[in-house]
Short mmCIF file of C-alpha atoms and ligand atoms in Angstrom, two decimals:
data_model
loop_
_atom_site.label_atom_id
_atom_site.label_comp_id
_atom_site.label_asym_id
_atom_site.label_seq_id
_atom_site.Cartn_x
_atom_site.Cartn_y
_atom_site.Cartn_z
CA UNK A 415 112.71 102.50 127.21
CA UNK A 416 109.23 105.26 126.06
CA UNK A 417 107.22 105.29 129.96
CA UNK A 418 105.19 107.80 128.28
CA UNK A 419 101.20 107.56 130.01
CA UNK A 420 98.63 106.46 127.13
CA UNK A 421 95.49 106.24 127.04
CA UNK A 422 93.08 104.09 124.52
CA UNK A 423 89.56 104.77 124.86
CA UNK A 424 88.09 100.51 122.66
CA UNK A 425 91.51 98.43 123.49
CA UNK A 426 89.49 95.64 123.69
CA UNK A 427 88.46 95.75 120.16
CA UNK A 428 89.82 94.66 116.73
CA UNK A 429 92.62 97.42 115.98
CA UNK A 430 92.56 98.41 119.98
CA UNK A 431 93.60 95.67 121.53
CA UNK A 432 97.05 95.01 118.21
CA UNK A 433 97.67 98.48 119.08
CA UNK A 434 97.61 98.03 122.05
CA UNK A 435 99.62 94.48 122.73
CA UNK A 436 101.67 96.90 120.78
CA UNK A 437 102.40 99.46 123.15
CA UNK A 438 103.59 97.53 126.00
CA UNK A 439 105.56 96.36 123.08
CA UNK A 440 107.25 99.68 122.94
CA UNK A 441 107.25 100.10 126.47
CA UNK A 442 104.67 102.99 126.89
CA UNK A 443 102.10 102.85 129.96
CA UNK A 444 98.90 102.15 128.62
CA UNK A 445 95.14 103.17 130.23
CA UNK A 446 92.77 101.14 128.57
CA UNK A 447 89.01 102.81 128.65
CA UNK A 448 86.29 100.00 127.66
CA UNK A 449 82.72 99.49 128.09
CA UNK A 450 83.21 95.96 126.42
CA UNK A 451 79.92 95.98 123.98
CA UNK A 452 80.02 92.24 122.03
CA UNK A 453 83.08 93.13 119.62
CA UNK A 454 85.24 93.11 122.90
CA UNK A 455 87.76 90.67 122.75
CA UNK A 456 88.23 88.37 125.93
CA UNK A 457 91.51 86.39 125.13
CA UNK A 458 93.49 89.61 124.86
CA UNK A 459 97.09 88.67 126.38
CA UNK A 460 97.79 91.69 128.11
CA UNK A 461 95.63 91.98 130.94
CA UNK A 462 98.26 91.01 133.18
CA UNK A 463 101.15 93.18 131.93
CA UNK A 464 102.75 95.56 134.99
CA UNK A 465 102.08 98.71 132.14
CA UNK A 466 98.58 97.84 131.91
CA UNK A 467 95.06 99.40 133.66
CA UNK A 468 91.61 98.62 132.83
CA UNK A 469 88.48 101.13 133.37
CA UNK A 470 85.99 99.90 132.62
CA UNK A 471 83.34 102.42 131.62
CA UNK A 472 81.57 104.25 127.62
CA UNK A 473 83.53 106.81 127.38
CA UNK A 474 80.15 108.82 127.01
CA UNK A 475 79.80 109.19 130.80
CA UNK A 476 83.67 109.12 131.85
CA UNK A 477 83.36 111.53 134.65
CA UNK A 478 87.66 112.78 134.26
CA UNK A 479 90.20 111.44 132.90
CA UNK A 480 93.83 109.69 133.97
CA UNK A 481 96.56 112.26 134.64
CA UNK A 482 99.84 112.44 133.18
CA UNK A 483 98.65 110.85 129.88
CA UNK A 484 100.48 112.58 127.30
CA UNK A 485 98.29 110.85 124.61
CA UNK A 486 94.39 109.28 124.61
CA UNK A 487 93.51 107.25 121.54
CA UNK A 488 89.78 107.04 120.78
CA UNK A 489 88.71 103.72 118.53
CA UNK A 490 85.77 103.33 120.70
CA UNK A 491 82.70 103.14 118.80
CA UNK A 492 80.10 101.26 117.27
CA UNK A 493 82.34 99.75 114.09
CA UNK A 494 79.86 97.92 111.81
CA UNK A 495 77.77 99.34 108.76
CA UNK A 496 74.35 97.33 108.95
CA UNK A 497 74.30 98.13 112.50
CA UNK A 498 73.61 101.29 112.65
CA UNK A 499 70.76 100.76 109.99
CA UNK A 500 68.92 98.11 111.82
CA UNK A 501 69.94 100.06 115.15
CA UNK A 502 71.48 103.80 115.32
CA UNK A 503 71.08 105.11 118.46
CA UNK A 504 74.01 103.88 120.02
CA UNK A 505 76.36 104.15 117.16
CA UNK A 506 75.16 108.07 117.66
CA UNK A 507 75.63 107.82 121.87
CA UNK A 508 78.83 106.26 122.09
CA UNK A 509 80.23 107.50 118.28
CA UNK A 510 79.15 111.79 118.26
CA UNK A 511 78.62 111.99 122.80
CA UNK A 512 81.76 109.68 123.59
CA UNK A 513 84.23 112.42 120.86
CA UNK A 514 82.22 115.32 122.55
CA UNK A 515 82.56 113.91 126.43
CA UNK A 516 86.57 113.70 125.72
CA UNK A 517 86.46 116.37 124.32
CA UNK A 518 85.01 117.70 126.67
CA UNK A 519 86.88 116.55 129.72
CA UNK A 520 90.32 117.73 127.59
CA UNK A 521 88.92 121.04 128.19
CA UNK A 522 87.70 121.29 132.19
CA UNK A 523 92.26 120.91 131.88
CA UNK A 524 94.76 123.00 132.98
CA UNK A 525 96.53 123.69 129.18
CA UNK A 526 99.84 122.77 130.60
CA UNK A 527 98.20 118.96 131.52
CA UNK A 528 96.21 118.11 128.31
CA UNK A 529 96.25 115.24 126.08
CA UNK A 530 96.40 115.35 122.38
CA UNK A 531 93.91 113.49 120.92
CA UNK A 532 94.48 110.96 118.34
CA UNK A 533 91.05 109.95 116.54
CA UNK A 534 90.55 107.20 115.24
CA UNK A 535 87.86 107.84 112.11
CA UNK A 536 86.95 105.97 109.19
CA UNK A 537 87.07 106.92 104.55
CA UNK A 538 83.89 106.25 104.79
CA UNK A 539 83.31 109.90 105.81
CA UNK A 540 84.98 110.21 102.54
CA UNK A 541 81.79 109.25 101.08
CA UNK A 542 82.24 106.29 98.08
CA UNK A 543 84.06 107.84 94.91
CA UNK A 544 84.37 105.93 91.57
CA UNK A 545 87.13 107.62 91.04
CA UNK A 546 90.57 108.39 92.03
CA UNK A 547 91.05 109.10 96.03
CA UNK A 548 90.09 111.11 98.50
CA UNK A 549 92.50 113.84 100.22
CA UNK A 550 92.55 114.80 103.74
CA UNK A 551 91.42 118.37 102.59
CA UNK A 552 87.76 116.79 100.98
CA UNK A 553 84.84 117.66 101.98
CA UNK A 554 82.78 115.03 104.22
CA UNK A 555 80.11 113.23 102.11
CA UNK A 556 79.03 110.23 104.35
CA UNK A 557 76.16 107.81 104.05
CA UNK A 558 75.24 105.90 106.40
CA UNK A 559 74.53 106.17 110.00
CA UNK A 560 77.72 104.90 111.21
CA UNK A 561 79.62 106.47 108.64
CA UNK A 562 77.13 109.86 109.50
CA UNK A 563 78.38 109.73 112.79
CA UNK A 564 82.47 109.16 112.75
CA UNK A 565 81.38 112.26 110.05
CA UNK A 566 80.31 114.17 113.37
CA UNK A 567 83.05 113.40 115.46
CA UNK A 568 85.30 115.19 113.61
CA UNK A 569 84.33 117.64 113.45
CA UNK A 570 83.68 117.64 116.32
CA UNK A 571 87.67 117.73 116.99
CA UNK A 572 88.34 120.34 114.50
CA UNK A 573 85.38 122.67 116.16
CA UNK A 574 86.84 121.50 119.96
CA UNK A 575 90.38 121.87 118.32
CA UNK A 576 89.98 125.65 117.28
CA UNK A 577 88.16 127.47 119.87
CA UNK A 578 89.31 125.64 122.25
CA UNK A 579 92.66 125.47 121.08
CA UNK A 580 92.99 120.97 121.99
CA UNK A 581 94.95 119.33 120.77
CA UNK A 582 94.38 116.51 118.35
CA UNK A 583 94.86 114.55 115.29
CA UNK A 584 93.17 112.33 112.96
CA UNK A 585 93.81 109.08 111.27
CA UNK A 586 91.23 107.58 108.14
CA UNK A 587 92.06 104.84 107.08
CA UNK A 588 90.77 102.03 104.80
CA UNK A 589 89.01 98.15 106.05
CA UNK A 590 91.59 96.48 108.23
CA UNK A 591 91.76 92.86 108.22
CA UNK A 592 93.66 90.39 110.14
CA UNK A 593 92.95 88.30 114.29
CA UNK A 594 90.28 89.80 116.30
CA UNK A 595 88.39 90.91 114.97
CA UNK A 596 84.49 90.29 115.13
CA UNK A 597 82.68 87.74 112.62
CA UNK A 598 80.29 89.91 111.18
CA UNK A 599 82.74 91.33 108.91
CA UNK A 600 83.53 90.47 105.68
CA UNK A 601 86.98 88.40 106.01
CA UNK A 602 86.68 86.40 109.29
CA UNK A 603 83.00 85.60 108.13
CA UNK A 604 83.78 84.37 105.54
CA UNK A 605 86.03 81.88 106.53
CA UNK A 606 84.13 81.31 109.04
CA UNK A 607 80.96 79.96 106.66
CA UNK A 608 83.63 78.13 104.22
CA UNK A 609 84.92 76.00 107.69
CA UNK A 610 81.18 74.81 108.05
CA UNK A 611 81.22 73.98 104.10
CA UNK A 612 77.96 77.29 104.09
CA UNK A 613 78.73 79.67 101.16
CA UNK A 614 79.58 83.34 102.15
CA UNK A 615 76.37 85.79 101.54
CA UNK A 616 76.84 88.43 99.57
CA UNK A 617 74.72 91.85 98.60
CA UNK A 618 73.55 93.36 95.92
CA UNK A 619 76.68 91.77 93.70
CA UNK A 620 79.32 92.00 95.21
CA UNK A 621 80.73 95.23 92.90
CA UNK A 622 81.89 97.87 95.87
CA UNK A 623 84.68 98.08 96.16
CA UNK A 624 87.16 98.76 99.26
CA UNK A 625 90.78 99.30 100.18
CA UNK A 626 92.21 96.60 102.49
CA UNK A 627 95.32 97.24 105.58
CA UNK A 628 96.68 93.94 107.63
CA UNK A 629 95.90 95.82 111.68
CA UNK A 630 99.33 96.00 112.27
CA UNK A 631 100.39 98.74 109.23
CA UNK A 632 97.40 100.62 110.47
CA UNK A 633 98.42 100.49 114.27
CA UNK A 634 102.59 101.61 112.79
CA UNK A 635 100.99 104.25 110.84
CA UNK A 636 98.72 105.15 113.69
CA UNK A 637 102.11 105.07 116.28
CA UNK A 638 104.17 107.40 113.59
CA UNK A 639 101.12 110.03 113.15
CA UNK A 640 100.55 110.35 117.51
CA UNK A 641 104.98 110.30 117.53
CA UNK A 642 106.20 111.94 114.92
CA UNK A 643 102.82 113.85 113.21
CA UNK A 644 101.45 117.27 113.97
CA UNK A 645 99.08 118.78 115.79
CA UNK A 646 95.41 119.70 114.30
CA UNK A 647 96.47 117.50 110.60
CA UNK A 648 94.64 114.58 109.41
CA UNK A 649 96.74 111.78 107.68
CA UNK A 650 94.83 109.48 106.27
CA UNK A 651 96.06 105.19 105.86
CA UNK A 652 95.33 103.56 102.90
CA UNK A 653 97.03 100.25 101.04
CA UNK A 654 96.19 101.23 98.25
CA UNK A 655 95.02 97.70 97.84
CA UNK A 656 91.91 97.46 96.83
CA UNK A 657 89.59 94.31 95.54
CA UNK A 658 85.53 94.18 95.45
CA UNK A 659 84.29 92.51 97.91
CA UNK A 660 83.79 89.55 95.35
CA UNK A 661 87.41 89.67 95.38
CA UNK A 662 87.26 89.07 98.93
CA UNK A 663 85.96 86.19 99.20
CA UNK A 664 87.18 84.33 95.76
CA UNK A 665 91.11 84.74 97.73
CA UNK A 666 89.97 83.25 100.70
CA UNK A 667 88.12 81.02 99.32
CA UNK A 668 91.02 80.39 96.54
CA UNK A 669 94.02 80.72 100.21
CA UNK A 670 92.12 77.64 101.88
CA UNK A 671 91.53 75.33 99.01
CA UNK A 672 87.57 75.82 97.91
CA UNK A 673 85.53 76.23 94.64
CA UNK A 674 86.21 80.54 94.06
CA UNK A 675 82.63 80.46 93.88
CA UNK A 676 81.31 79.50 97.31
CA UNK A 677 78.63 81.67 97.01
CA UNK A 678 75.58 83.56 96.47
CA UNK A 679 73.77 87.32 96.61
CA UNK A 680 71.04 88.75 98.39
CA UNK A 681 69.71 92.06 98.00
CA UNK A 682 71.88 95.13 98.24
CA UNK A 683 72.03 97.02 101.39
CA UNK A 684 70.73 100.34 101.67
CA UNK A 685 72.18 103.10 100.71
CA UNK A 686 75.17 100.79 99.48
CA UNK A 687 78.86 102.61 99.36
CA UNK A 688 80.16 101.68 95.70
CA UNK A 689 84.07 102.34 96.88
CA UNK A 690 86.13 104.00 99.49
CA UNK A 691 89.49 105.10 98.04
CA UNK A 692 91.85 107.87 100.05
CA UNK A 693 94.97 108.69 98.97
CA UNK A 694 98.13 108.23 101.80
CA UNK A 695 100.69 110.44 100.62
CA UNK A 696 100.64 112.30 103.67
CA UNK A 697 101.61 109.64 106.01
CA UNK A 698 103.92 108.06 103.85
CA UNK A 699 106.12 110.76 103.51
CA UNK A 700 106.46 110.16 107.03
CA UNK A 701 108.42 107.02 106.15
CA UNK A 702 105.29 104.32 106.63
CA UNK A 703 104.10 101.41 104.57
CA UNK A 704 102.21 98.56 104.70
CA UNK A 705 104.02 95.00 105.50
CA UNK A 706 101.07 93.29 104.61
CA UNK A 707 99.12 91.60 101.37
CA UNK A 708 95.58 89.65 102.07
CA UNK A 709 97.03 87.42 100.56
CA UNK A 710 99.72 86.39 101.22
CA UNK A 711 98.59 87.29 105.16
CA UNK A 712 95.42 84.74 104.55
CA UNK A 713 97.46 80.94 105.92
CA UNK A 714 98.85 83.32 108.64
CA UNK A 715 95.70 84.38 110.30
CA UNK A 716 93.79 81.22 109.16
CA UNK A 717 96.34 78.53 111.39
CA UNK A 718 96.60 81.95 113.91
CA UNK A 719 92.64 81.04 114.83
CA UNK A 720 92.44 78.13 114.52
CA UNK A 721 96.32 76.84 116.75
CA UNK A 722 94.63 79.44 119.11
CA UNK A 723 91.10 77.60 119.28
CA UNK A 724 92.36 73.96 119.64
CA UNK A 725 94.22 74.55 122.80
CA UNK A 726 91.25 76.17 123.99
CA UNK A 727 92.72 79.39 123.29
CA UNK A 728 90.28 81.69 121.01
CA UNK A 729 88.61 84.81 121.56
CA UNK A 730 84.29 84.57 121.94
CA UNK A 731 84.46 85.95 118.62
CA UNK A 732 86.91 83.27 116.98
CA UNK A 733 84.83 80.56 119.34
CA UNK A 734 81.87 81.83 117.25
CA UNK A 735 83.61 81.92 114.41
CA UNK A 736 84.48 78.73 113.99
CA UNK A 737 81.30 77.33 114.83
CA UNK A 738 81.87 77.09 117.92
CA UNK A 739 78.59 79.24 119.78
CA UNK A 740 76.26 80.33 118.67
CA UNK A 741 75.66 83.85 117.68
CA UNK A 742 75.38 86.64 115.35
N1 LIG B 1602 87.75 97.96 111.49
C1 LIG B 1602 87.65 98.59 110.32
O1 LIG B 1602 87.99 97.99 109.46
C2 LIG B 1602 88.18 99.79 111.13
C3 LIG B 1602 88.26 101.17 109.63
C4 LIG B 1602 89.04 102.72 109.71
C5 LIG B 1602 88.01 103.16 110.53
N2 LIG B 1602 88.03 102.01 112.47
C6 LIG B 1602 87.60 102.45 113.00
O2 LIG B 1602 88.93 102.24 114.33
C7 LIG B 1602 87.97 102.02 115.43
C8 LIG B 1602 88.10 100.94 115.76
O3 LIG B 1602 87.46 99.56 115.18
P1 LIG B 1602 87.18 98.79 114.88
O4 LIG B 1602 86.67 97.37 114.61
O5 LIG B 1602 88.09 97.77 116.71
O6 LIG B 1602 86.12 98.05 116.69
P2 LIG B 1602 85.55 97.41 117.76
O7 LIG B 1602 84.28 96.89 116.86
O8 LIG B 1602 86.22 95.86 116.64
O9 LIG B 1602 85.39 97.29 118.31
C9 LIG B 1602 85.08 98.62 119.06
C10 LIG B 1602 85.15 98.14 120.90
O10 LIG B 1602 85.06 99.94 121.24
C11 LIG B 1602 85.07 99.52 122.95
N3 LIG B 1602 83.24 100.41 122.95
C12 LIG B 1602 82.15 101.37 122.27
N4 LIG B 1602 81.76 101.83 122.69
C13 LIG B 1602 82.23 102.68 123.41
C14 LIG B 1602 81.70 103.05 124.47
N5 LIG B 1602 80.88 104.15 124.13
N6 LIG B 1602 82.77 103.86 125.31
C15 LIG B 1602 83.98 102.48 125.60
N7 LIG B 1602 84.21 101.47 125.15
C16 LIG B 1602 83.51 101.40 123.57
C17 LIG B 1602 83.81 98.33 122.15
O11 LIG B 1602 83.80 97.38 124.10
C18 LIG B 1602 84.97 97.34 121.86
O12 LIG B 1602 85.92 96.48 122.51
C19 LIG B 1602 86.99 102.55 115.27
O13 LIG B 1602 86.33 103.92 115.30
C20 LIG B 1602 86.45 102.67 113.85
O14 LIG B 1602 85.22 103.31 113.28
C21 LIG B 1602 87.65 100.71 112.01
#
């Protein structure tokens, strides 16, 4: 059994909480640093696990790193593009200053005691591509305050890596879906509205396309990068399952037995990014491949949310999602 100690940041969030669940199952000892923003889950299953420690802290304010940590997996971030358009300062603080602080905390340690940083970035740093797929070596062209702060963080990681010999690996994935995602995002929001018999609202004409990936598939990729990846490398993680926002909404409605066209359109958001796609051959060469597709996974996802809520075990995200509490 594995007994390596890892520090996970943002581990109460959607992807981080799924990652910690899997890390504990794999025998890792996990310390989780999370500021507990609105996006943090309150229904995590592992809070009393003997190999789990929680520290409530902002990564920008963290004063030291626990000793004996082999890897830091940095999920902590403000993650919603719409929020970044409305109020961007917190994005700068968490996504840029937070990463700066982690890098300098690593630098402050003796070289032999320094953990390797597994930094979780996004496909959005490449900017939108009308055709083809971005390779890890492509230049960064972010188009929203969210993706600009994520790209800035990647650049800090490169600079600290080269100048101070900080060991790092960067993961860039497409859009994730799965249990524990806050209801502001496209898929849970569509389901929430459908359950309340309300139409989904789409920006522009809904033709903007993304690559979609089940969250545990992404976490498997991140584990592979942590366990078998090389220092100083970037890894795209992507299914190449590409759907427009409109197609995603239609698939959900179809799976739920609703009319496919149960949506309305609103004005496009500023800087709307048309299409993201990344080439994932590098991580596939390490042995990774996705196990899920959106259409196959959706019934399980909807069932999980309903069961957990009917037994009172759902998170605040899903209580909101099912219309049981008010929220954004
Ligand atoms: N969700 C996606 O589809 C997706 C796709 C590509 C990349 N990513 C990246 O993956 C990471 C995780 O995304 P997510 O969807 O799980 O996000 P999330 O919004 O669901 O969760 C973020 C978590 O980080 C915590 N957090 C935020 N700021 C913090 C800070 N300053 N200090 C400590 N904790 C803080 C929050 O409390 C929350 O628990 C992010 O870095 C995001 O940019 C997400």
